[in-house]
Coordinates of C-alpha atoms in Angstrom, one line a residue:
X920 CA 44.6 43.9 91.7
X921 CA 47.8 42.7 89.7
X922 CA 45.2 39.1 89.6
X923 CA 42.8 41.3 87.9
X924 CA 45.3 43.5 85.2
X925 CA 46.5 40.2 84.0
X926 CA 43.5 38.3 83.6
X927 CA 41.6 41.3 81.4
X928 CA 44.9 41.4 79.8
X929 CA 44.8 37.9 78.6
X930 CA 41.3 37.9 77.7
X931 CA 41.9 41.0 75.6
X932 CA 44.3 38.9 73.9
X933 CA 42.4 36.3 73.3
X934 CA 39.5 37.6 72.2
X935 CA 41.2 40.1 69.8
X936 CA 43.0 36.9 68.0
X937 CA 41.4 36.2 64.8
X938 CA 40.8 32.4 65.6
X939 CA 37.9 31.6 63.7
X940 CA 40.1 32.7 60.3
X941 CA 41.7 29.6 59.3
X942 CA 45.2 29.3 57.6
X943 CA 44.9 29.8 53.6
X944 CA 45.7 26.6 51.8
X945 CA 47.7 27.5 49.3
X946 CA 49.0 24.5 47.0
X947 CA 50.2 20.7 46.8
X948 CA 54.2 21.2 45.3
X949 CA 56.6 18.9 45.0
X950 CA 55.3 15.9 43.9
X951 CA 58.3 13.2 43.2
X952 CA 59.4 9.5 43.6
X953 CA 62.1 9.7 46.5
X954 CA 63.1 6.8 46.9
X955 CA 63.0 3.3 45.1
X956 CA 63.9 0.1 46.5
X957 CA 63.6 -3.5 45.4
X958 CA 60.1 -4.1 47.4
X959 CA 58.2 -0.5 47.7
X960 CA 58.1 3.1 45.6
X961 CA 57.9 6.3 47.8
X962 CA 56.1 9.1 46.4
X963 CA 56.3 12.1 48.4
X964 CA 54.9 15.1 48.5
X965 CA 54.3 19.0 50.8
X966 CA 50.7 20.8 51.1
X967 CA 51.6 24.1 51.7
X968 CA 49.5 26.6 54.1
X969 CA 49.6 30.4 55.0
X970 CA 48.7 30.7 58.7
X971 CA 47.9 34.5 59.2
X972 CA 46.7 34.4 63.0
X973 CA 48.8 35.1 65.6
X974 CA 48.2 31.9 66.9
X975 CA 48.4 28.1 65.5
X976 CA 46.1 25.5 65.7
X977 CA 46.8 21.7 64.2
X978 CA 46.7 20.2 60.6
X979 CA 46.1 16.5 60.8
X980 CA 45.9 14.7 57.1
X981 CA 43.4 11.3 57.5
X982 CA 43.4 9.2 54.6
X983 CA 44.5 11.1 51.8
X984 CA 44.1 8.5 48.5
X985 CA 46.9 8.3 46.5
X986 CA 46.3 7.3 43.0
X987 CA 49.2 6.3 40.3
X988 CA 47.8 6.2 36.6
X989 CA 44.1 6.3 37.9
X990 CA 44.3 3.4 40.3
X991 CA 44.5 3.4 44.0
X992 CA 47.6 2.8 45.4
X993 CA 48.1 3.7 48.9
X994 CA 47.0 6.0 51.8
X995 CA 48.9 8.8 53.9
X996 CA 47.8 9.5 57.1
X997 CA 49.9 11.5 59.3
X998 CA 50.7 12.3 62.4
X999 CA 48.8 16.2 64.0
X1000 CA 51.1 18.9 63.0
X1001 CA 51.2 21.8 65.0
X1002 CA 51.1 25.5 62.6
X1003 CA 52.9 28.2 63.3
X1004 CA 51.7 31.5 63.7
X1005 CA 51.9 34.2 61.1
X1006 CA 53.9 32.4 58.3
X1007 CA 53.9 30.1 55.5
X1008 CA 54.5 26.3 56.5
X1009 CA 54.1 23.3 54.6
X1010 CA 53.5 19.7 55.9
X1011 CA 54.8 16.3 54.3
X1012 CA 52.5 14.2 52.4
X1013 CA 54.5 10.8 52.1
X1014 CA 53.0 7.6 50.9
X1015 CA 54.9 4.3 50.3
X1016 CA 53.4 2.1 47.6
X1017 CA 54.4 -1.8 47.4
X1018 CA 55.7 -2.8 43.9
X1019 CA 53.3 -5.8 43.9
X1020 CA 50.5 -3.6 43.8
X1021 CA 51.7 -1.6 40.6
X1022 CA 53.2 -4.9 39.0
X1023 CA 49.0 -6.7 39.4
X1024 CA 47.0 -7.3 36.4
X1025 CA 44.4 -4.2 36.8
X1026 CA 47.5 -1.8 36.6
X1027 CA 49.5 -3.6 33.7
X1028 CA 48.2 -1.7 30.9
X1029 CA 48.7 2.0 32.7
X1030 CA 51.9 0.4 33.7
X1031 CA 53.8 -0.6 29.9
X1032 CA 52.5 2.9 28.7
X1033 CA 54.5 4.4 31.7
X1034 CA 57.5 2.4 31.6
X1035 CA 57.7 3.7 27.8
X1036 CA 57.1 6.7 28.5
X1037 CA 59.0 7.3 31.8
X1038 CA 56.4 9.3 33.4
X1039 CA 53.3 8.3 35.7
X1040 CA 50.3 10.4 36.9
X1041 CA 50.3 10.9 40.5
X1042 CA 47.1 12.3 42.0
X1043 CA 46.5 13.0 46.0
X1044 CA 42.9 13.2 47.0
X1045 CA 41.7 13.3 50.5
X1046 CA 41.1 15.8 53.0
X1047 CA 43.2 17.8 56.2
X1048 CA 41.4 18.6 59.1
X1049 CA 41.9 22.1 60.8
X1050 CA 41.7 22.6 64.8
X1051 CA 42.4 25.4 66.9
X1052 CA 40.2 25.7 70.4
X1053 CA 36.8 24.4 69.8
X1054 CA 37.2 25.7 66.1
X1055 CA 37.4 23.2 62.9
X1056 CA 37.7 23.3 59.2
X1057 CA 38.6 21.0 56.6
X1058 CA 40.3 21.5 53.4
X1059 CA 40.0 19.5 50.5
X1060 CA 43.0 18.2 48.6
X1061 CA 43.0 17.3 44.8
X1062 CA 45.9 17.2 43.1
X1063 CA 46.9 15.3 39.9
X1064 CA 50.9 16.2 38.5
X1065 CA 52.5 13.8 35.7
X1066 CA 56.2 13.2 36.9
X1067 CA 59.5 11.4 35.7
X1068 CA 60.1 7.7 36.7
X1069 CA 64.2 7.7 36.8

């Protein structure tokens, strides 16, 4: 009998979980260099999320493009984050970019006018890909910000 209360208990549960809603993207922030060294530029960045179920799920980011002054520069792909339930989170979007890339001759124009200018355009395209038990979504980044070069 006790077999019985706690099963229908637990598939009460389950089936009155609001699984099939998926977290609310909410924005890209943060967009900044973080750290500069004499062979790579990291650019760094948080895609924030609202996750209103009372369970989780996993985010997992797969080739997210990162573009500097309209040219491909790099590609993040992360490892599968794990949401937690009923609250804002945010999960890192980090790319490192070799300064042999940015210093080539298809980037030298886009590159003078930035050093000028001390400011670059930063853009993360890609997508994140949603799971929670048989259930997926994917959301669609596309973000452009102009930020400071220090």
């Amino acid at each position: 009998m006790k077999r019985l209360i706690i099963l229908l208990t637990t598939l009460l549960c389950i089936t009155s979980c609001k699984i099939s809603e998926k977290p609310e993207f909410l924005r890209v922030e943060h967009i900044e260099v973080t750290e500069s060294n004499s062979k790579t530029f990291t650019i760094s960045a948080h895609a924030v999320f609202m996750n209103p179920n009372i369970i989780g799920g996993k985010l997992k980011t797969d080739e997210i493009k990162v573009f500097v002054n309209d040219n491909e520069m790099a590609s993040v792909s992360t490892k599968t984050f794990d949401i937690p339930s009923e609250k804002e989170f945010s999960i890192p979007l980090t790319a490192h970019i070799p300064k042999d890339s940015i210093f080539s001759d298809k980037n030298l124009g886009s590159l003078l006018g930035s050093l000028f200018s001390k400011k670059i355009k930063v853009q993360y395209r890609g997508d994140i890909k949603y799971k929670v038990f048989g259930y997926s979504d994917t959301y669609t980044i596309d973000k452009t910000e102009t930020i400071k070069i220090k």
